[in-house]
CSV table of C-alpha atoms in Angstrom, one decimal:
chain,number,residue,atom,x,y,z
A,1,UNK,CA,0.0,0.0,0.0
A,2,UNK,CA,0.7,3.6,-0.5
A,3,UNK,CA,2.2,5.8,2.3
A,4,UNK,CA,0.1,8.8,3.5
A,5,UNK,CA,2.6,11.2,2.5
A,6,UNK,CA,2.8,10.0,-1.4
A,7,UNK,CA,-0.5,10.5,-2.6
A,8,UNK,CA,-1.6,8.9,-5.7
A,9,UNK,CA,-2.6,10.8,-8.7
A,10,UNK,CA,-5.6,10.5,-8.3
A,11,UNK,CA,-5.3,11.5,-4.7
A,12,UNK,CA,-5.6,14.9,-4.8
A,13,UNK,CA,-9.0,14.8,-6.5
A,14,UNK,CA,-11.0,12.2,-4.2
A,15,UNK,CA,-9.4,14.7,-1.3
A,16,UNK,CA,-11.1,17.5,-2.6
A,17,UNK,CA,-14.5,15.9,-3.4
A,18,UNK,CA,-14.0,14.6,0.4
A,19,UNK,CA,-13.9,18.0,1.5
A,20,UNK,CA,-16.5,19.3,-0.1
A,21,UNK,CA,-18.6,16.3,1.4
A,22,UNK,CA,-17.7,17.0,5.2
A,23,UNK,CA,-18.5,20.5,4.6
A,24,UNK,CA,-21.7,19.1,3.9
A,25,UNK,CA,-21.8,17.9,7.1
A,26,UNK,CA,-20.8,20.7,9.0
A,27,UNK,CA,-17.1,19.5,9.4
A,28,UNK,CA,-14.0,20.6,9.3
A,29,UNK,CA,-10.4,18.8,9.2
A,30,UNK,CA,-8.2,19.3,11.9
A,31,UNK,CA,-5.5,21.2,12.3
A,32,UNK,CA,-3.0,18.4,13.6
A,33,UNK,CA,0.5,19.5,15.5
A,34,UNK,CA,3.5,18.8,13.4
A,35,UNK,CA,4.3,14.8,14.3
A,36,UNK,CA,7.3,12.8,13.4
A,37,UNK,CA,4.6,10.0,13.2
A,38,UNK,CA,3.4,9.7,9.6
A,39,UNK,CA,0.3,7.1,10.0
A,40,UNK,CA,-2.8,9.0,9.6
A,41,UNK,CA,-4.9,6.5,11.3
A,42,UNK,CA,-3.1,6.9,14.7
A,43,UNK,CA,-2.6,10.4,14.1
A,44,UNK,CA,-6.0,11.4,14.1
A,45,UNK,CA,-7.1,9.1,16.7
A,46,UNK,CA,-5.2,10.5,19.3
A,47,UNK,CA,-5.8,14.3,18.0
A,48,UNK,CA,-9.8,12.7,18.8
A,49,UNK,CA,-8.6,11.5,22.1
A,50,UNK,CA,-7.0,14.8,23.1
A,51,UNK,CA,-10.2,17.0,22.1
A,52,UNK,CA,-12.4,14.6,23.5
A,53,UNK,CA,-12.4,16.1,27.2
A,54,UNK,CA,-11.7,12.7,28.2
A,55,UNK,CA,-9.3,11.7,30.4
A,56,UNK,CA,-7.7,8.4,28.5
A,57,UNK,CA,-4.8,8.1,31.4
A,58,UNK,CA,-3.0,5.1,29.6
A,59,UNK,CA,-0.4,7.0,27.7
A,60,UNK,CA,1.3,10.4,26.6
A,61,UNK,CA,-0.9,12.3,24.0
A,62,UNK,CA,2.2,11.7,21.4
A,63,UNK,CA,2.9,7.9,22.3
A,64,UNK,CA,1.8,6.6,19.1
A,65,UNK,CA,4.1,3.2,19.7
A,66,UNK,CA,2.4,2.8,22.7
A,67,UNK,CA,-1.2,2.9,21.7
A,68,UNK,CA,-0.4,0.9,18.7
A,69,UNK,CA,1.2,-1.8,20.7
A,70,UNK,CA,-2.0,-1.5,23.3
A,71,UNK,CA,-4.6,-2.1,20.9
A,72,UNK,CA,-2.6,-4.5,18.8
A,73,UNK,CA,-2.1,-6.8,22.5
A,74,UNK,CA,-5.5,-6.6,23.3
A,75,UNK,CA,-6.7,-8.0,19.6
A,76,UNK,CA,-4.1,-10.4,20.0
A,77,UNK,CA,-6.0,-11.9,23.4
A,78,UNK,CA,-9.2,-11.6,21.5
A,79,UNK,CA,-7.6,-13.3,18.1
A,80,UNK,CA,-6.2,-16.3,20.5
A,81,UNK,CA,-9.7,-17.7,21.7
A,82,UNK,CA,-11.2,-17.0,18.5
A,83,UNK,CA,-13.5,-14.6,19.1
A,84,UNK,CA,-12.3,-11.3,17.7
A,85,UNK,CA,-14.8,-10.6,15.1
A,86,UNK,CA,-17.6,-10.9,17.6
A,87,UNK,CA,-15.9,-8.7,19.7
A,88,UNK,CA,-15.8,-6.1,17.4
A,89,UNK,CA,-19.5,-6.6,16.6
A,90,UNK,CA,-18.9,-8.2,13.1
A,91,UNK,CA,-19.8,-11.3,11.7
A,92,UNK,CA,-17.6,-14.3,11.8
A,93,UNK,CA,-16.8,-13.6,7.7
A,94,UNK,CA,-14.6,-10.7,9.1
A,95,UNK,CA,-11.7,-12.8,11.5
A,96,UNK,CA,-9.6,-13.3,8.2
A,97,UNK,CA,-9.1,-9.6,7.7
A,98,UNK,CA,-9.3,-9.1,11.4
A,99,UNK,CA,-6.5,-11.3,11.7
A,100,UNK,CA,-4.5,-10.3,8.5
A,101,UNK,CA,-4.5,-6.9,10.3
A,102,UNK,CA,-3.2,-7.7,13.7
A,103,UNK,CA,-1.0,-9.9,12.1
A,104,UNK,CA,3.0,-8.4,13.5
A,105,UNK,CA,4.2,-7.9,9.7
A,106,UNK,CA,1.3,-5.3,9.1
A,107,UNK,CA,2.3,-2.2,10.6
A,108,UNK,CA,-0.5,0.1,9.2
A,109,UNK,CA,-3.6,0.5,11.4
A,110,UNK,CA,-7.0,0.9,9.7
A,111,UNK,CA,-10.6,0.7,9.9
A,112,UNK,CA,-10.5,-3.0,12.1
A,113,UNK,CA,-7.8,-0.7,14.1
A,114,UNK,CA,-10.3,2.0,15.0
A,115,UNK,CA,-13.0,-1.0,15.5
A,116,UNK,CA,-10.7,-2.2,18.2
A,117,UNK,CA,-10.1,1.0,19.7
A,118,UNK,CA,-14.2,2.0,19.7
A,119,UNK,CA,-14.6,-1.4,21.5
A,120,UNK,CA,-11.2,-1.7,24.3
A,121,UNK,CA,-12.5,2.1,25.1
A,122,UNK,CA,-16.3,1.7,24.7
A,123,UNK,CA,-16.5,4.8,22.0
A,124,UNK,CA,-18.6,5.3,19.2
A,125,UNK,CA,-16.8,6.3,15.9
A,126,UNK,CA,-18.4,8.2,13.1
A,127,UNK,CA,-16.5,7.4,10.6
A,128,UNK,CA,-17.0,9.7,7.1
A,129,UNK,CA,-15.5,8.2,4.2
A,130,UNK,CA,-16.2,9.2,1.1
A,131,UNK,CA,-19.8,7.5,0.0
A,132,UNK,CA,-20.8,6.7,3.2
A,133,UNK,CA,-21.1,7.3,6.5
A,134,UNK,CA,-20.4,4.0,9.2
A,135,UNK,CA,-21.1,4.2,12.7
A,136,UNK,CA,-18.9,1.9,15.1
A,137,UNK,CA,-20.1,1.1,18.1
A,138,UNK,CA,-18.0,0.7,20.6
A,139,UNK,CA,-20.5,-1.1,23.3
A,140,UNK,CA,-20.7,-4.4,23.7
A,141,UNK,CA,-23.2,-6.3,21.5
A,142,UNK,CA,-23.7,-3.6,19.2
A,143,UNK,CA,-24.7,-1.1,21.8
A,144,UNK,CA,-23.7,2.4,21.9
A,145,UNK,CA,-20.4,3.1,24.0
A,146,UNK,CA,-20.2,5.9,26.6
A,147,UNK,CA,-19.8,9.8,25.8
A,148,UNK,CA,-19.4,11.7,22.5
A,149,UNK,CA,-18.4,9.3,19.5
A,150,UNK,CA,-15.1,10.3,17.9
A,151,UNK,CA,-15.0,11.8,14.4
A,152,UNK,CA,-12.8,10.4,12.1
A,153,UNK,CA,-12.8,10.7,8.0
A,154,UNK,CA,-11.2,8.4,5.6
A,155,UNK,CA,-10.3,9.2,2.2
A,156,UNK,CA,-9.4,5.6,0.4
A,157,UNK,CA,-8.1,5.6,-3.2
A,158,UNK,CA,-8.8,2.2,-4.6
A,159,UNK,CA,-7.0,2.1,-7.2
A,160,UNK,CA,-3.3,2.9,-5.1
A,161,UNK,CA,-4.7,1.2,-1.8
A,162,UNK,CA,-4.2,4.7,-0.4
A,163,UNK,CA,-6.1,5.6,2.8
A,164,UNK,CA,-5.8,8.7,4.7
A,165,UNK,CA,-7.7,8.7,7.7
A,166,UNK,CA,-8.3,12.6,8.8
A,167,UNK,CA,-9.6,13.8,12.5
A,168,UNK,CA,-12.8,15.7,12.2
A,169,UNK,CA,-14.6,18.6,13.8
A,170,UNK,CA,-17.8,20.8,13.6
A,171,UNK,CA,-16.9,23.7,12.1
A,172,UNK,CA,-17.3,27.2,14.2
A,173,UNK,CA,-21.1,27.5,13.0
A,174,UNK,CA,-22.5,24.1,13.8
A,175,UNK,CA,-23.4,22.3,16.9
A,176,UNK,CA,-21.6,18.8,17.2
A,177,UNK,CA,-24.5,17.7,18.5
A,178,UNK,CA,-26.4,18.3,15.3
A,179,UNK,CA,-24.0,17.2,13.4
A,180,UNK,CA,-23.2,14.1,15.1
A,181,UNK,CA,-27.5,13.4,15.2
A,182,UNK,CA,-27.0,13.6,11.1
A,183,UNK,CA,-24.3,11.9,11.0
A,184,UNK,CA,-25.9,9.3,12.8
A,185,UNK,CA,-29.0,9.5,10.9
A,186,UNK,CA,-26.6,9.0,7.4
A,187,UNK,CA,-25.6,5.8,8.4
């Protein structure tokens, strides 16, 4: 797969047509802090963590190794007795992929990656991409987790196996609780 920071060609395009459909939403990209950490998926996620108001005391806001390591430990457990799709509240058709993922050689978080995270954390994920809006539910059995659900957008180019996960916000004039009742209601 692609990195993030060597978009496609056709990139730049599906980017732009992503914007435009956030702004639809009411949403904004974030501005993210310069990191020396170039995975989008764990860069936004702990930009979402930080803004959340939430306390998550496990680990330093920048410890991207360490959060990556958590999550990837904690599927491991679940992978182990066999039960990791159903504890991400997918079908058993998933554990493949689910497995693939949390395999050691693959390096490169994605959607099953913020699945995990939703459920070890019991937080929803709104998760924009760029025909659809998915919500993940972090609760168990396909219940709603606690608080505000995290934001997240994901711009995937097919044809590169690009992705480039962004975190979201409501932009100065909308109410994230308006947005996040659409959002919910686009899914």
């Amino acid at each position: 797969p692609a990195s993030d920071t060597t978009p496609s060609p056709g990139m730049e395009l599906l980017q732009n047509q992503f914007s435009d459909r956030i702004h639809g939403y009411g949403l904004v990209k974030a501005e993210l802090s310069e990191s020396k950490f170039r995975d989008s998926c764990l860069v936004s996620l702990l930009d979402q963590m930080s803004r959340s108001g939430d306390d998550f005391k496990v680990w330093d806001k920048d410890d991207h190794t360490f959060l990556q390591w958590y999550i990837n430990k904690q599927m491991d457990i679940q992978i182990s007795t066999g039960k990791a799709a159903e504890f991400l509240n997918l079908t058993d058709d998933h554990a493949d992929q689910i497995q693939k993922q949390f395999d050691k050689s693959n390096s490169r978080p994605d959607e099953y990656f913020l699945r995990a995270f939703a459920r070890i954390f019991n937080r929803d994920i709104l998760l924009v991409g760029s025909d659809r809006v998915e919500t993940v539910l972090g609760g168990l059995n396909s219940k709603h987790g606690k608080g505000q659900p995290l934001l997240f957008g994901l711009v995937n180019d097919s044809a590169s196996d690009s992705k480039v996960f962004y975190s979201l916000l409501p932009d100065e004039q909308q109410s994230r609780d308006k947005i996040i009742e659409n959002l919910r209601n686009s899914s």
